[in-house]
Amino acid sequence: MTRTLGLLLFPDFQLLDAAGPISAFELAGRQVPGAYALTLMARAPGAVASSSGVALQAAPLSAEPFDTLLVAGGLGTRAAARCAETLAWLGAAAGRARRVASVCSGSYLLAAAGLLDDRRATTHWQRSADFARRFPAVRVEADRIYVRDGKVWTSAGITAGIDLALALIGEDLGEEVARRTAQQLVVYHRRPGGQSQFSALLELGGAGGRFAGLLDWMRARLDEPLGVERLAARAAMSPRNFARAFAAETGMTPAKAVQRLRLETARDRVETGAEPIDQVAAMSGFGDPERMRRAFVQAFGQPPQALRRAARALALPENAEASGRAAGTPPVRAPR
């Protein structure tokens, strides 16, 4: 059975938003010939230029039903989301499709077409606060790699489109095909740390952001109490003004940021270090290991011991060699 895939493009789309899933579906199709048939489409057909200037050839918008309808993201989403013709077609095409998915800021188009109302969804972490303001009817899960709500899937920034495609392939063709596809791409079949956009936290506030210095100060003191009053005093602000300004700048409350920074630090120590788990819990500010275990399960879907075992298994020479043989290239560690 051939599953038809329709991928919507627009001027200034992000090239990897399209190329990542395209490559994943292509490689899955090599294992299961005829599994997928892909069509690139745009309101203005022909050569559609990405934000990098590289163009892909697209067919006109089609009235034919697709098994899976995908929407790329990129700088051009804002303009595309204001195009009545594109949104009308998207709404109708989504109604005919078995499932609908977006990569990165492609979620803006789904939301503008009303396809995410009263659904859970995600987008690139940098855009999540803006997305939530623009589309209050959507329940935004800002730190997820991808979210499935019924027939609608949304994914996070750029390379998360590959994670999304692997999940779709796993649903269609089985997890073994998805795993082998990931090996060919030299990426994780399932990223360590579950489905969290965790590396984003390293960039909270940006290098020149208002709270960049405070965030560095917080990272150096995760084993100390970091309540909003202490943080506000460090920022020379009242607690109320600080909490409001911090949330506007970073997209999360101070308490949530502290928890995420603790999780980020603890996960790195669990996966790359050799300290006992209870020592990691103390150093990262969780205090007791059971509290850290609960936080890990909630954030990553796995306890610390499971993440440590998985990281050590991936580091074994025989596993790295096997991954390299499968991919035909030297193995590399995918960015988290």
mmCIF file of C-alpha atoms in Angstrom:
data_model
loop_
_atom_site.group_PDB
_atom_site.id
_atom_site.type_symbol
_atom_site.label_atom_id
_atom_site.label_comp_id
_atom_site.label_asym_id
_atom_site.label_seq_id
_atom_site.Cartn_x
_atom_site.Cartn_y
_atom_site.Cartn_z
ATOM 1 C CA MET A 1 0.000 0.000 0.000
ATOM 2 C CA THR A 2 1.361 3.398 -1.013
ATOM 3 C CA ARG A 3 0.742 6.284 1.363
ATOM 4 C CA THR A 4 0.536 9.657 -0.359
ATOM 5 C CA LEU A 5 2.356 12.544 1.297
ATOM 6 C CA GLY A 6 1.653 16.163 0.464
ATOM 7 C CA LEU A 7 4.171 18.766 1.653
ATOM 8 C CA LEU A 8 3.128 22.422 1.570
ATOM 9 C CA LEU A 9 5.846 24.958 0.737
ATOM 10 C CA PHE A 10 5.811 28.754 0.479
ATOM 11 C CA PRO A 11 8.433 31.433 -0.234
ATOM 12 C CA ASP A 12 11.106 31.623 2.486
ATOM 13 C CA PHE A 13 10.377 28.187 3.928
ATOM 14 C CA GLN A 14 13.153 26.616 5.995
ATOM 15 C CA LEU A 15 14.959 24.152 3.726
ATOM 16 C CA LEU A 16 15.689 21.571 6.429
ATOM 17 C CA ASP A 17 12.057 21.613 7.544
ATOM 18 C CA ALA A 18 11.294 20.078 4.162
ATOM 19 C CA ALA A 19 14.504 18.200 3.362
ATOM 20 C CA GLY A 20 14.684 16.392 6.729
ATOM 21 C CA PRO A 21 11.298 14.655 6.470
ATOM 22 C CA ILE A 22 11.742 14.139 2.716
ATOM 23 C CA SER A 23 14.981 12.230 3.338
ATOM 24 C CA ALA A 24 13.463 10.190 6.158
ATOM 25 C CA PHE A 25 10.509 9.094 4.031
ATOM 26 C CA GLU A 26 12.813 8.385 1.081
ATOM 27 C CA LEU A 27 15.043 6.099 3.165
ATOM 28 C CA ALA A 28 12.040 4.328 4.673
ATOM 29 C CA GLY A 29 10.779 3.776 1.141
ATOM 30 C CA ARG A 30 14.025 2.052 0.199
ATOM 31 C CA GLN A 31 13.317 -0.532 2.880
ATOM 32 C CA VAL A 32 9.644 -0.892 1.951
ATOM 33 C CA PRO A 33 9.412 -0.108 -1.778
ATOM 34 C CA GLY A 34 6.293 1.797 -2.703
ATOM 35 C CA ALA A 35 5.554 2.780 0.888
ATOM 36 C CA TYR A 36 5.364 6.497 0.138
ATOM 37 C CA ALA A 37 4.667 8.847 -2.750
ATOM 38 C CA LEU A 38 5.596 12.469 -2.054
ATOM 39 C CA THR A 39 4.229 15.613 -3.688
ATOM 40 C CA LEU A 40 5.589 19.112 -3.001
ATOM 41 C CA MET A 41 2.963 21.826 -3.437
ATOM 42 C CA ALA A 42 2.727 25.610 -3.292
ATOM 43 C CA ARG A 43 0.133 28.274 -4.011
ATOM 44 C CA ALA A 44 2.475 29.619 -6.699
ATOM 45 C CA PRO A 45 3.879 26.439 -8.305
ATOM 46 C CA GLY A 46 7.305 26.097 -9.823
ATOM 47 C CA ALA A 47 10.605 26.889 -8.145
ATOM 48 C CA VAL A 48 9.890 27.930 -4.543
ATOM 49 C CA ALA A 49 12.870 29.614 -2.887
ATOM 50 C CA SER A 50 13.724 28.711 0.669
ATOM 51 C CA SER A 51 15.111 31.279 3.110
ATOM 52 C CA SER A 52 18.607 30.089 2.132
ATOM 53 C CA GLY A 53 17.916 30.827 -1.534
ATOM 54 C CA VAL A 54 17.897 27.149 -2.511
ATOM 55 C CA ALA A 55 14.666 26.358 -4.351
ATOM 56 C CA LEU A 56 12.520 23.242 -4.606
ATOM 57 C CA GLN A 57 10.127 22.517 -7.431
ATOM 58 C CA ALA A 58 6.502 22.451 -6.336
ATOM 59 C CA ALA A 59 3.258 21.429 -8.023
ATOM 60 C CA PRO A 60 0.022 23.456 -7.726
ATOM 61 C CA LEU A 61 -2.179 22.974 -4.682
ATOM 62 C CA SER A 62 -4.067 19.748 -5.228
ATOM 63 C CA ALA A 63 -7.686 18.812 -4.566
ATOM 64 C CA GLU A 64 -6.717 15.145 -4.333
ATOM 65 C CA PRO A 65 -6.831 13.616 -0.862
ATOM 66 C CA PHE A 66 -3.497 12.852 0.819
ATOM 67 C CA ASP A 67 -2.868 10.198 3.402
ATOM 68 C CA THR A 68 -0.585 12.645 5.245
ATOM 69 C CA LEU A 69 -0.480 16.400 4.809
ATOM 70 C CA LEU A 70 2.694 18.131 6.046
ATOM 71 C CA VAL A 71 3.410 21.846 6.379
ATOM 72 C CA ALA A 72 6.963 23.207 6.466
ATOM 73 C CA GLY A 73 8.006 26.120 8.661
ATOM 74 C CA GLY A 74 10.399 29.008 8.240
ATOM 75 C CA LEU A 75 10.552 32.768 7.922
ATOM 76 C CA GLY A 76 7.761 32.762 5.356
ATOM 77 C CA THR A 77 5.123 31.329 7.683
ATOM 78 C CA ARG A 78 3.882 34.755 8.787
ATOM 79 C CA ALA A 79 3.086 35.815 5.219
ATOM 80 C CA ALA A 80 1.650 32.406 4.319
ATOM 81 C CA ALA A 81 -0.569 32.467 7.412
ATOM 82 C CA ARG A 82 -2.128 35.708 6.148
ATOM 83 C CA CYS A 83 -2.964 34.230 2.725
ATOM 84 C CA ALA A 84 -6.692 33.449 2.631
ATOM 85 C CA GLU A 85 -6.298 31.140 -0.379
ATOM 86 C CA THR A 86 -3.602 29.078 1.333
ATOM 87 C CA LEU A 87 -5.585 28.791 4.572
ATOM 88 C CA ALA A 88 -8.799 27.825 2.782
ATOM 89 C CA TRP A 89 -6.981 25.114 0.850
ATOM 90 C CA LEU A 90 -5.214 23.917 3.977
ATOM 91 C CA GLY A 91 -8.463 23.588 5.902
ATOM 92 C CA ALA A 92 -10.110 21.629 3.096
ATOM 93 C CA ALA A 93 -7.050 19.435 2.456
ATOM 94 C CA ALA A 94 -6.721 18.653 6.155
ATOM 95 C CA GLY A 95 -10.333 17.489 6.202
ATOM 96 C CA ARG A 96 -9.557 14.994 3.440
ATOM 97 C CA ALA A 97 -6.297 13.713 4.971
ATOM 98 C CA ARG A 98 -5.871 10.824 7.410
ATOM 99 C CA ARG A 99 -3.407 12.909 9.415
ATOM 100 C CA VAL A 100 -1.911 16.390 9.350
ATOM 101 C CA ALA A 101 1.523 17.468 10.564
ATOM 102 C CA SER A 102 3.660 20.593 10.780
ATOM 103 C CA VAL A 103 7.376 21.148 11.204
ATOM 104 C CA CYS A 104 8.621 23.978 13.419
ATOM 105 C CA SER A 105 6.717 27.220 12.759
ATOM 106 C CA GLY A 106 4.508 25.478 10.204
ATOM 107 C CA SER A 107 2.229 25.236 13.246
ATOM 108 C CA TYR A 108 1.363 28.907 12.615
ATOM 109 C CA LEU A 109 -0.380 27.890 9.395
ATOM 110 C CA LEU A 110 -2.270 25.048 11.059
ATOM 111 C CA ALA A 111 -3.359 27.384 13.857
ATOM 112 C CA ALA A 112 -4.350 30.180 11.469
ATOM 113 C CA ALA A 113 -6.506 27.663 9.577
ATOM 114 C CA GLY A 114 -8.241 26.722 12.832
ATOM 115 C CA LEU A 115 -6.829 23.200 12.819
ATOM 116 C CA LEU A 116 -5.234 23.483 16.285
ATOM 117 C CA ASP A 117 -8.137 25.002 18.213
ATOM 118 C CA ASP A 118 -8.638 23.138 21.511
ATOM 119 C CA ARG A 119 -5.695 20.861 20.700
ATOM 120 C CA ARG A 120 -2.268 20.386 22.238
ATOM 121 C CA ALA A 121 0.574 21.516 19.980
ATOM 122 C CA THR A 122 4.201 22.589 19.926
ATOM 123 C CA THR A 123 6.453 24.782 17.836
ATOM 124 C CA HIS A 124 10.020 26.087 17.977
ATOM 125 C CA TRP A 125 10.832 27.055 21.574
ATOM 126 C CA GLN A 126 11.814 30.587 20.542
ATOM 127 C CA ARG A 127 8.376 31.163 19.066
ATOM 128 C CA SER A 128 6.281 29.424 21.702
ATOM 129 C CA ALA A 129 5.450 32.549 23.747
ATOM 130 C CA ASP A 130 4.466 34.501 20.615
ATOM 131 C CA PHE A 131 2.499 31.506 19.341
ATOM 132 C CA ALA A 132 0.582 31.220 22.619
ATOM 133 C CA ARG A 133 -0.317 34.930 22.507
ATOM 134 C CA ARG A 134 -1.499 34.766 18.910
ATOM 135 C CA PHE A 135 -3.478 31.544 19.281
ATOM 136 C CA PRO A 136 -4.958 31.367 22.787
ATOM 137 C CA ALA A 137 -7.269 28.496 21.784
ATOM 138 C CA VAL A 138 -4.216 26.228 21.342
ATOM 139 C CA ARG A 139 -2.736 24.403 24.350
ATOM 140 C CA VAL A 140 0.978 24.995 23.727
ATOM 141 C CA GLU A 141 3.500 22.468 25.049
ATOM 142 C CA ALA A 142 6.595 24.536 24.479
ATOM 143 C CA ASP A 143 9.282 22.036 25.442
ATOM 144 C CA ARG A 144 8.184 19.053 23.379
ATOM 145 C CA ILE A 145 9.971 17.626 20.350
ATOM 146 C CA TYR A 146 6.628 16.691 18.850
ATOM 147 C CA VAL A 147 3.024 16.455 20.012
ATOM 148 C CA ARG A 148 0.252 14.264 18.682
ATOM 149 C CA ASP A 149 -3.350 15.223 19.351
ATOM 150 C CA GLY A 150 -5.743 13.028 17.437
ATOM 151 C CA LYS A 151 -4.894 13.152 13.739
ATOM 152 C CA VAL A 152 -2.833 16.340 14.101
ATOM 153 C CA TRP A 153 0.909 16.231 14.798
ATOM 154 C CA THR A 154 3.118 19.267 15.418
ATOM 155 C CA SER A 155 6.881 19.314 15.886
ATOM 156 C CA ALA A 156 9.491 21.650 17.287
ATOM 157 C CA GLY A 157 12.352 23.470 15.613
ATOM 158 C CA ILE A 158 13.906 22.406 12.325
ATOM 159 C CA THR A 159 15.655 19.057 12.963
ATOM 160 C CA ALA A 160 12.650 17.961 15.037
ATOM 161 C CA GLY A 161 10.976 17.418 11.662
ATOM 162 C CA ILE A 162 13.158 14.323 11.366
ATOM 163 C CA ASP A 163 11.961 13.102 14.778
ATOM 164 C CA LEU A 164 8.398 13.681 13.618
ATOM 165 C CA ALA A 165 8.965 11.817 10.351
ATOM 166 C CA LEU A 166 10.518 8.867 12.202
ATOM 167 C CA ALA A 167 7.482 8.716 14.485
ATOM 168 C CA LEU A 168 5.144 8.740 11.471
ATOM 169 C CA ILE A 169 7.218 6.042 9.785
ATOM 170 C CA GLY A 170 7.113 3.965 12.959
ATOM 171 C CA GLU A 171 3.334 4.229 13.030
ATOM 172 C CA ASP A 172 3.044 3.287 9.352
ATOM 173 C CA LEU A 173 5.737 0.672 8.831
ATOM 174 C CA GLY A 174 6.788 -0.401 12.315
ATOM 175 C CA GLU A 175 9.499 0.652 14.711
ATOM 176 C CA GLU A 176 12.157 -1.567 13.136
ATOM 177 C CA VAL A 177 11.857 0.314 9.836
ATOM 178 C CA ALA A 178 11.967 3.616 11.733
ATOM 179 C CA ARG A 179 15.049 2.455 13.644
ATOM 180 C CA ARG A 180 16.889 1.463 10.458
ATOM 181 C CA THR A 181 15.900 4.771 8.851
ATOM 182 C CA ALA A 182 17.394 6.609 11.834
ATOM 183 C CA GLN A 183 20.605 4.597 11.433
ATOM 184 C CA GLN A 184 20.830 5.639 7.801
ATOM 185 C CA LEU A 185 20.334 9.263 8.808
ATOM 186 C CA VAL A 186 22.842 8.828 11.677
ATOM 187 C CA VAL A 187 20.388 10.255 14.204
ATOM 188 C CA TYR A 188 18.735 8.838 17.281
ATOM 189 C CA HIS A 189 15.659 6.719 16.694
ATOM 190 C CA ARG A 190 14.370 8.184 19.965
ATOM 191 C CA ARG A 191 16.413 11.037 21.404
ATOM 192 C CA PRO A 192 17.834 10.516 24.886
ATOM 193 C CA GLY A 193 15.847 12.629 27.295
ATOM 194 C CA GLY A 194 12.532 11.609 25.795
ATOM 195 C CA GLN A 195 10.687 14.279 23.857
ATOM 196 C CA SER A 196 12.012 17.517 25.323
ATOM 197 C CA GLN A 197 13.541 20.484 23.470
ATOM 198 C CA PHE A 198 16.017 20.616 26.298
ATOM 199 C CA SER A 199 19.035 22.067 24.547
ATOM 200 C CA ALA A 200 16.947 25.211 24.076
ATOM 201 C CA LEU A 201 17.412 26.058 27.732
ATOM 202 C CA LEU A 202 21.075 26.785 27.147
ATOM 203 C CA GLU A 203 19.943 29.762 25.108
ATOM 204 C CA LEU A 204 17.333 31.148 27.507
ATOM 205 C CA GLY A 205 17.485 34.906 27.287
ATOM 206 C CA GLY A 206 20.228 34.866 24.671
ATOM 207 C CA ALA A 207 23.794 36.075 25.109
ATOM 208 C CA GLY A 208 22.683 39.687 25.285
ATOM 209 C CA GLY A 209 19.257 39.172 26.799
ATOM 210 C CA ARG A 210 17.997 41.069 29.802
ATOM 211 C CA PHE A 211 18.399 38.105 32.145
ATOM 212 C CA ALA A 212 21.444 36.421 30.562
ATOM 213 C CA GLY A 213 23.670 37.281 33.527
ATOM 214 C CA LEU A 214 21.057 36.116 35.999
ATOM 215 C CA LEU A 215 20.660 32.800 34.191
ATOM 216 C CA ASP A 216 24.419 32.216 34.351
ATOM 217 C CA TRP A 217 24.287 33.059 38.058
ATOM 218 C CA MET A 218 21.413 30.568 38.517
ATOM 219 C CA ARG A 219 23.278 27.782 36.714
ATOM 220 C CA ALA A 220 26.214 28.207 39.086
ATOM 221 C CA ARG A 221 23.965 27.910 42.168
ATOM 222 C CA LEU A 222 21.469 25.191 41.342
ATOM 223 C CA ASP A 223 22.200 23.415 44.626
ATOM 224 C CA GLU A 224 21.022 26.492 46.545
ATOM 225 C CA PRO A 225 17.468 27.786 47.175
ATOM 226 C CA LEU A 226 16.398 29.831 44.138
ATOM 227 C CA GLY A 227 13.006 31.240 45.016
ATOM 228 C CA VAL A 228 11.492 34.145 43.138
ATOM 229 C CA GLU A 229 12.309 36.570 45.978
ATOM 230 C CA ARG A 230 16.023 35.744 45.810
ATOM 231 C CA LEU A 231 16.087 35.936 42.039
ATOM 232 C CA ALA A 232 14.214 39.228 42.058
ATOM 233 C CA ALA A 233 16.669 40.677 44.578
ATOM 234 C CA ARG A 234 19.562 39.585 42.366
ATOM 235 C CA ALA A 235 17.895 41.346 39.426
ATOM 236 C CA ALA A 236 17.202 44.422 41.576
ATOM 237 C CA MET A 237 13.465 44.196 40.942
ATOM 238 C CA SER A 238 10.344 43.622 42.982
ATOM 239 C CA PRO A 239 9.195 39.978 42.937
ATOM 240 C CA ARG A 240 6.003 40.808 41.023
ATOM 241 C CA ASN A 241 7.717 42.891 38.341
ATOM 242 C CA PHE A 242 10.543 40.379 38.070
ATOM 243 C CA ALA A 243 8.216 37.405 37.590
ATOM 244 C CA ARG A 244 6.277 39.247 34.885
ATOM 245 C CA ALA A 245 9.375 40.505 33.057
ATOM 246 C CA PHE A 246 11.156 37.156 33.295
ATOM 247 C CA ALA A 247 8.194 35.279 31.801
ATOM 248 C CA ALA A 248 7.915 37.805 28.978
ATOM 249 C CA GLU A 249 11.632 37.512 28.191
ATOM 250 C CA THR A 250 12.072 33.724 28.452
ATOM 251 C CA GLY A 251 8.608 32.313 27.875
ATOM 252 C CA MET A 252 8.424 30.598 31.278
ATOM 253 C CA THR A 253 8.055 31.401 34.956
ATOM 254 C CA PRO A 254 11.170 31.694 37.161
ATOM 255 C CA ALA A 255 10.228 28.491 39.018
ATOM 256 C CA LYS A 256 9.852 26.600 35.738
ATOM 257 C CA ALA A 257 13.216 27.900 34.520
ATOM 258 C CA VAL A 258 14.946 26.788 37.713
ATOM 259 C CA GLN A 259 13.388 23.335 37.395
ATOM 260 C CA ARG A 260 14.433 23.064 33.754
ATOM 261 C CA LEU A 261 17.976 24.188 34.460
ATOM 262 C CA ARG A 262 18.233 21.630 37.237
ATOM 263 C CA LEU A 263 16.933 18.919 34.941
ATOM 264 C CA GLU A 264 19.330 19.970 32.174
ATOM 265 C CA THR A 265 22.316 19.849 34.517
ATOM 266 C CA ALA A 266 21.250 16.595 36.128
ATOM 267 C CA ARG A 267 20.644 14.897 32.797
ATOM 268 C CA ASP A 268 24.072 15.885 31.522
ATOM 269 C CA ARG A 269 25.710 14.484 34.669
ATOM 270 C CA VAL A 270 23.626 11.312 34.510
ATOM 271 C CA GLU A 271 24.450 10.647 30.853
ATOM 272 C CA THR A 272 28.108 11.676 30.801
ATOM 273 C CA GLY A 273 29.323 11.377 34.395
ATOM 274 C CA ALA A 274 29.947 8.584 36.860
ATOM 275 C CA GLU A 275 28.667 10.148 40.093
ATOM 276 C CA PRO A 276 26.064 8.192 42.074
ATOM 277 C CA ILE A 277 22.504 9.255 41.333
ATOM 278 C CA ASP A 278 21.961 10.619 44.835
ATOM 279 C CA GLN A 279 25.062 12.809 44.436
ATOM 280 C CA VAL A 280 23.758 14.128 41.113
ATOM 281 C CA ALA A 281 20.445 14.936 42.805
ATOM 282 C CA ALA A 282 22.229 16.921 45.503
ATOM 283 C CA MET A 283 24.567 18.782 43.136
ATOM 284 C CA SER A 284 21.760 19.814 40.790
ATOM 285 C CA GLY A 285 19.463 21.047 43.540
ATOM 286 C CA PHE A 286 16.860 18.275 43.718
ATOM 287 C CA GLY A 287 17.984 17.288 47.192
ATOM 288 C CA ASP A 288 16.787 13.713 47.294
ATOM 289 C CA PRO A 289 17.001 11.183 44.424
ATOM 290 C CA GLU A 290 13.306 10.273 44.561
ATOM 291 C CA ARG A 291 12.344 13.868 43.823
ATOM 292 C CA MET A 292 14.760 13.877 40.891
ATOM 293 C CA ARG A 293 13.425 10.538 39.657
ATOM 294 C CA ARG A 294 9.868 11.901 39.578
ATOM 295 C CA ALA A 295 11.026 15.030 37.737
ATOM 296 C CA PHE A 296 12.906 12.918 35.165
ATOM 297 C CA VAL A 297 9.926 10.669 34.512
ATOM 298 C CA GLN A 298 7.651 13.674 34.049
ATOM 299 C CA ALA A 299 10.061 15.548 31.763
ATOM 300 C CA PHE A 300 11.756 12.709 29.872
ATOM 301 C CA GLY A 301 9.509 9.692 30.311
ATOM 302 C CA GLN A 302 12.361 7.722 31.919
ATOM 303 C CA PRO A 303 14.093 7.628 35.310
ATOM 304 C CA PRO A 304 17.756 8.691 35.622
ATOM 305 C CA GLN A 305 19.047 5.103 35.733
ATOM 306 C CA ALA A 306 17.403 4.304 32.388
ATOM 307 C CA LEU A 307 18.958 7.342 30.726
ATOM 308 C CA ARG A 308 22.372 6.418 32.107
ATOM 309 C CA ARG A 309 22.069 2.844 30.802
ATOM 310 C CA ALA A 310 20.984 4.094 27.372
ATOM 311 C CA ALA A 311 23.863 6.590 27.182
ATOM 312 C CA ARG A 312 26.406 3.953 28.167
ATOM 313 C CA ALA A 313 25.009 1.463 25.670
ATOM 314 C CA LEU A 314 25.324 4.028 22.861
ATOM 315 C CA ALA A 315 28.919 4.711 23.899
ATOM 316 C CA LEU A 316 30.001 1.074 23.585
ATOM 317 C CA PRO A 317 32.486 0.616 20.698
ATOM 318 C CA GLU A 318 30.511 -2.231 19.145
ATOM 319 C CA ASN A 319 27.359 -0.082 19.038
ATOM 320 C CA ALA A 320 29.171 2.860 17.473
ATOM 321 C CA GLU A 321 30.760 0.562 14.917
ATOM 322 C CA ALA A 322 27.418 -1.018 14.064
ATOM 323 C CA SER A 323 25.805 2.386 13.670
ATOM 324 C CA GLY A 324 28.576 3.477 11.337
ATOM 325 C CA ARG A 325 28.246 0.325 9.224
ATOM 326 C CA ALA A 326 24.501 0.809 8.954
ATOM 327 C CA ALA A 327 24.815 4.428 7.923
ATOM 328 C CA GLY A 328 27.818 4.012 5.656
ATOM 329 C CA THR A 329 29.541 6.900 7.429
ATOM 330 C CA PRO A 330 31.446 7.382 10.691
ATOM 331 C CA PRO A 331 28.926 7.611 13.552
ATOM 332 C CA VAL A 332 28.287 10.954 15.140
ATOM 333 C CA ARG A 333 26.256 12.004 18.153
ATOM 334 C CA ALA A 334 23.164 13.882 17.100
ATOM 335 C CA PRO A 335 22.556 17.234 18.777
ATOM 336 C CA ARG A 336 20.009 17.026 21.562
#
